[in-house]
Coordinates of C-alpha atoms and ligand atoms in Angstrom, one line a residue:
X179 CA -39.8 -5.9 40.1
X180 CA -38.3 -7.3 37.4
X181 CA -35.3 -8.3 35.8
X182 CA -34.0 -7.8 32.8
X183 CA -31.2 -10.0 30.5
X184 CA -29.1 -10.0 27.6
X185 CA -28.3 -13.6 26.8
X186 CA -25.6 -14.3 24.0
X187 CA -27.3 -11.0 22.0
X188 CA -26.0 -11.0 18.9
X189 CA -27.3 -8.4 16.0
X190 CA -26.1 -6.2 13.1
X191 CA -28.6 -3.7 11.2
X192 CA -26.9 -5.1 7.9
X193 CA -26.4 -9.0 6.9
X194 CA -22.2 -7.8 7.0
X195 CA -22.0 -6.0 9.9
X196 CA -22.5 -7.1 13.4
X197 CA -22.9 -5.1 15.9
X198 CA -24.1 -6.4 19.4
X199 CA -21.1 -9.3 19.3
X200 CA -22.6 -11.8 21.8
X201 CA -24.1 -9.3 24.9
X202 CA -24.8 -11.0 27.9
X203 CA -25.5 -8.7 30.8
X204 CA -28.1 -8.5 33.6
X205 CA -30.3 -5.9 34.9
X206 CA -31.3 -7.6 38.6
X207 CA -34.8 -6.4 40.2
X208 CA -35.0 -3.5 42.1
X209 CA -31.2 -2.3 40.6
X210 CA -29.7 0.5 38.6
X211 CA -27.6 -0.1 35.9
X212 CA -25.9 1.9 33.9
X213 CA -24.3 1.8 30.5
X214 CA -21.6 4.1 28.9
X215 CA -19.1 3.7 26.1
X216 CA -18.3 6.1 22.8
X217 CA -20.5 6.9 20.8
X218 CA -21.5 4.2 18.2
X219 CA -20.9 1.2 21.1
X220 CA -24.1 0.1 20.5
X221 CA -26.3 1.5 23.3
X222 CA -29.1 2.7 21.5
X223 CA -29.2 -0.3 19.8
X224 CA -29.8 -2.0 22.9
X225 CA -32.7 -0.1 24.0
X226 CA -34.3 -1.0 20.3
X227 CA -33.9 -4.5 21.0
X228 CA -35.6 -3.8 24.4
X229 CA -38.0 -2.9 22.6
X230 CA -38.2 -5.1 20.1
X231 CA -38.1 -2.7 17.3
X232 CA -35.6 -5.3 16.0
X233 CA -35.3 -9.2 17.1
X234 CA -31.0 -10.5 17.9
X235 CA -30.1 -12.5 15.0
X236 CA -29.5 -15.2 18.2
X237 CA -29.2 -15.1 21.8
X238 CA -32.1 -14.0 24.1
X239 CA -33.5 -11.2 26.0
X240 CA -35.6 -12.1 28.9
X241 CA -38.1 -10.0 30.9
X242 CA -38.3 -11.6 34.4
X243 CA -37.2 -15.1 32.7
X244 CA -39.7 -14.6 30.0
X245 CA -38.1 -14.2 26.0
X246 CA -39.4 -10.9 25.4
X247 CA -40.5 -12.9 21.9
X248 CA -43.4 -14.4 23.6
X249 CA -45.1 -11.7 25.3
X250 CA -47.5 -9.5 23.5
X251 CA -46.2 -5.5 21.9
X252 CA -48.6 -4.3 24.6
X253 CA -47.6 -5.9 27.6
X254 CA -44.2 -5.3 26.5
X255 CA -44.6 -1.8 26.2
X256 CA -46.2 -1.3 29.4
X257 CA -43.2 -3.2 31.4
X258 CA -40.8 -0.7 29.8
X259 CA -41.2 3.2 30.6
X260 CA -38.9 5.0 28.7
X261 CA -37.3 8.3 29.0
X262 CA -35.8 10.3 26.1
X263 CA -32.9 12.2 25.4
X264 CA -35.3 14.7 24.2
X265 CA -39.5 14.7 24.9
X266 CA -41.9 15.8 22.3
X267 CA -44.7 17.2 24.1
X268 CA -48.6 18.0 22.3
X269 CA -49.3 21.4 22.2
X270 CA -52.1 21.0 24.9
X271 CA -52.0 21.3 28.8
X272 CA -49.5 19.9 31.0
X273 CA -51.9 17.9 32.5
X274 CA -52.9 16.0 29.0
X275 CA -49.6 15.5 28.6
X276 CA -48.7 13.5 31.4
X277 CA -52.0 12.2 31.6
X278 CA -51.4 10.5 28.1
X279 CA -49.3 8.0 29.4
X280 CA -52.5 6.7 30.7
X281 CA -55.7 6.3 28.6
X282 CA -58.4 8.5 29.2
X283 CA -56.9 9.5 33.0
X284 CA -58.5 12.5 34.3
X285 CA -56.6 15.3 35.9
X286 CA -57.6 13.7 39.4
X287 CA -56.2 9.7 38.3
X288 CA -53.0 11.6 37.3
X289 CA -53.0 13.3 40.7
X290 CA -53.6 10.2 42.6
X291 CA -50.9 8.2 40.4
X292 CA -49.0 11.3 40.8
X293 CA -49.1 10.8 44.4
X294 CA -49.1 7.2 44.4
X295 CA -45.6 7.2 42.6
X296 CA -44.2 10.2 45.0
X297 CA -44.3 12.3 41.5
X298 CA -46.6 15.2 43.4
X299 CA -42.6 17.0 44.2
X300 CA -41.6 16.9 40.7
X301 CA -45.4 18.1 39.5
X302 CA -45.1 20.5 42.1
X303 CA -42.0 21.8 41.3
X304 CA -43.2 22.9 38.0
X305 CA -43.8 26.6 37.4
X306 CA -47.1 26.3 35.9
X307 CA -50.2 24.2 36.6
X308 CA -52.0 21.1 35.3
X309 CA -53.9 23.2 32.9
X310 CA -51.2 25.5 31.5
X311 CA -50.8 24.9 27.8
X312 CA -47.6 24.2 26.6
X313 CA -46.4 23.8 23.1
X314 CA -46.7 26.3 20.1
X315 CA -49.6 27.9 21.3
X316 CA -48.8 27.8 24.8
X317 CA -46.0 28.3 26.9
X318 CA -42.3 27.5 26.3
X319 CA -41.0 25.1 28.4
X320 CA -37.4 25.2 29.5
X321 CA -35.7 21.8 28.3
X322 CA -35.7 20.8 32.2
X323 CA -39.3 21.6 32.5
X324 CA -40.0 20.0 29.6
X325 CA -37.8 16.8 31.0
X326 CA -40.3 16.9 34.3
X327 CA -43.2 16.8 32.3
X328 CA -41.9 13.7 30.2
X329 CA -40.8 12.0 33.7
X330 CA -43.7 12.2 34.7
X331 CA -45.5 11.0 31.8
X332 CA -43.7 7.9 32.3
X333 CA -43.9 7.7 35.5
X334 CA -47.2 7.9 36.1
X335 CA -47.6 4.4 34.6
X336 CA -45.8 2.7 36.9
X337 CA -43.9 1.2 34.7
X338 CA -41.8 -2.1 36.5
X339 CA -38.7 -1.7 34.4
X340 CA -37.0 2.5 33.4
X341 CA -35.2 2.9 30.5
X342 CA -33.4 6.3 30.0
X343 CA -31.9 6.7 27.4
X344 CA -29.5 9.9 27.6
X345 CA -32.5 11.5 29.4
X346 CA -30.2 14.7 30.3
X347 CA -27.6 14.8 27.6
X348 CA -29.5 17.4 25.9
X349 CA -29.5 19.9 29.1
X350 CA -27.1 22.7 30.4
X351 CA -25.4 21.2 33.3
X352 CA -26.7 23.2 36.3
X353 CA -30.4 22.0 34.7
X354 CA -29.1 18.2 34.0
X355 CA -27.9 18.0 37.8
X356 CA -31.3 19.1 38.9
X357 CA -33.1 16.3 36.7
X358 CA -30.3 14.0 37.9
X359 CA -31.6 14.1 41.3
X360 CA -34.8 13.5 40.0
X361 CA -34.2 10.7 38.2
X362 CA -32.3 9.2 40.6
X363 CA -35.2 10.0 43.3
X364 CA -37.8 8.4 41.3
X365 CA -35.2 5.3 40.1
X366 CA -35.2 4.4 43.6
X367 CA -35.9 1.0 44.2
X368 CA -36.9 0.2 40.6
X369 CA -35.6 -2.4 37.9
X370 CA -33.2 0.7 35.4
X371 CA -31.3 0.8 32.8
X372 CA -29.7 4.2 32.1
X373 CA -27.8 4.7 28.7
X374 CA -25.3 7.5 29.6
X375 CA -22.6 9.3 27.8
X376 CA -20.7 10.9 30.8
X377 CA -19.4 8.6 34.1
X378 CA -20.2 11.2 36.1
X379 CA -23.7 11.3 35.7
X380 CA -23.9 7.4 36.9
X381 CA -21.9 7.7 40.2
X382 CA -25.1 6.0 41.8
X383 CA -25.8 3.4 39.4
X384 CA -25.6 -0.1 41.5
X385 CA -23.3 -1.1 38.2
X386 CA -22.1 0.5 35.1
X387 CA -21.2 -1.7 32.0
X388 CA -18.8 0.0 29.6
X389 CA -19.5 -0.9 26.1
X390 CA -17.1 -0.7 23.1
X391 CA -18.0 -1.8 19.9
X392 CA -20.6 -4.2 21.0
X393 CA -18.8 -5.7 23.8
X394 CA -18.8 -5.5 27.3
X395 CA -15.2 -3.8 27.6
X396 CA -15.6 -3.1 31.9
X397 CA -18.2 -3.5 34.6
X398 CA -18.4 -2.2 38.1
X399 CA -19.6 0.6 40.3
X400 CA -18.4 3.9 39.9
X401 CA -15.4 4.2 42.2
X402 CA -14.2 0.9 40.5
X403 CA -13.9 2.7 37.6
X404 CA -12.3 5.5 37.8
X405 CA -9.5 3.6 40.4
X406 CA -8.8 2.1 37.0
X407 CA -8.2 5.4 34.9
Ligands
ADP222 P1 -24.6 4.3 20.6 O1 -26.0 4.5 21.1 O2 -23.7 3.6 21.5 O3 -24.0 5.6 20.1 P2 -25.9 2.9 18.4 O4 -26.5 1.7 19.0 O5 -26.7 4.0 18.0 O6 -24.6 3.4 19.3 O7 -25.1 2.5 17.1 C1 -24.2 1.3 17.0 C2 -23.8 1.2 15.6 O8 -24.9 0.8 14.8 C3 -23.2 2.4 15.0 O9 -22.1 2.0 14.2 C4 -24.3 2.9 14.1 O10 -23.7 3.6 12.9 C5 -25.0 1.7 13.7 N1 -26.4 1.9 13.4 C6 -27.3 2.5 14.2 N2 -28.5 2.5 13.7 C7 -28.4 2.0 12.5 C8 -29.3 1.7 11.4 N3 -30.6 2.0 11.5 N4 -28.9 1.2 10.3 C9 -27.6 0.8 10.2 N5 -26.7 1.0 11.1 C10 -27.1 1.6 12.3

């Protein structure tokens, strides 16, 4: 169980224009934390750094104490198991498309990691099976459904460290309160970072940084925060 930290991040897309303006913050193993602000605060940025589609300009982020510069794209990426605000899934069976998180799994390694990771409710709790096509030629999936599908995709990795990044932003609310309780099911005891737009989807988040314009503006669990609106 990980941790994760910002160090001093400092980084701008363009040479004039800084955007992360010296981030420190800490993700500590095992926790959930959260991070909201308006909308150009930087948070996606900060899951691209994670990432390392872009390196800081200076400062350092560490994957349990390691610079994330000195560990190899692959190891990297299987640390980190990301949720979207919005999963593309292959037109091909559910199963496939969970099972992709994992080379070459058969339907019977993504039912044992499936198990393994306590995913067999959320599998369950799918209308269709394993071998129901999805996609253009297939069935529609709800956006929820289609949420499920892409948890578990992650999931089934195991990955040490969750990133979601506005995994429900893009759901009606009676649908984004179901995959809340998901999420916060399978979030359980792991190393997470959740990028958020609402407070109120974060109420359980161990700590919530509130980002403005590349700064850490507030931090604190939810009830701190709103005694202070
Ligand atoms: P948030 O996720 O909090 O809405 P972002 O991290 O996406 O914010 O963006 C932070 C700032 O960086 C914004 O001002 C945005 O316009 C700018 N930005 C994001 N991506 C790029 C890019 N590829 N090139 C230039 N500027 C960008």
């Amino acid at each position: 169980r990980p941790t994760v930290v910002f160090d001093d991040v400092v980084f701008g897309y363009e040479p004039d224009r800084t955007i992360l303006q010296g981030l420190s913050f800490e993700v500590p193993a095992g926790q959930q934390v959260a991070l909201v602000g308006p909308s150009g605060a930087g948070k996606s940025t900060i899951a691209r750094l994670l990432f390392r589609f872009y390196d800081p300009w200076s400062g350092r982020i560490l994957i349990d104490g390691q610079d994330i510069r000195a560990v190899t794209q692959a190891s990297l990426r299987a640390s980190l198991g990301i949720v979207p605000q919005d999963s593309v899934l292959f037109n091909d069976t559910i199963g496939y498309n969970i099972a992709y998180g994992r080379d070459g799994a058969s339907q019977a390694d993504v039912e044992a990691a499936a198990r393994g990771a306590a995913l067999m409710d959320l599998i369950e709790r799918l209308p269709q099976g394993f071998d129901t096509p999805v996609g253009e030629r297939g069935l529609k999936l709800s956006g929820g459904e289609k949420q499920r599908v892409a948890i578990a995709r992650t999931l089934v990795k195991n990955p040490p460290i969750l990133l979601l990044d506005e995994a429900t932003s893009a759901l009606d609310s009676r649908t984004e309160q179901d995959i809340l309780t998901t999420l916060h099911a399978v979030a359980e005891g792991r190393t997470s970072l959740t990028i958020a737009h609402r407070l109120s989807t974060i109420a359980d988040a161990d700590t919530i940084l509130v980002l403005n314009e590349g700064r850490l503006a507030e931090q604190g669990n939810h009830a701190a925060l709103l005694r202070k609106r």
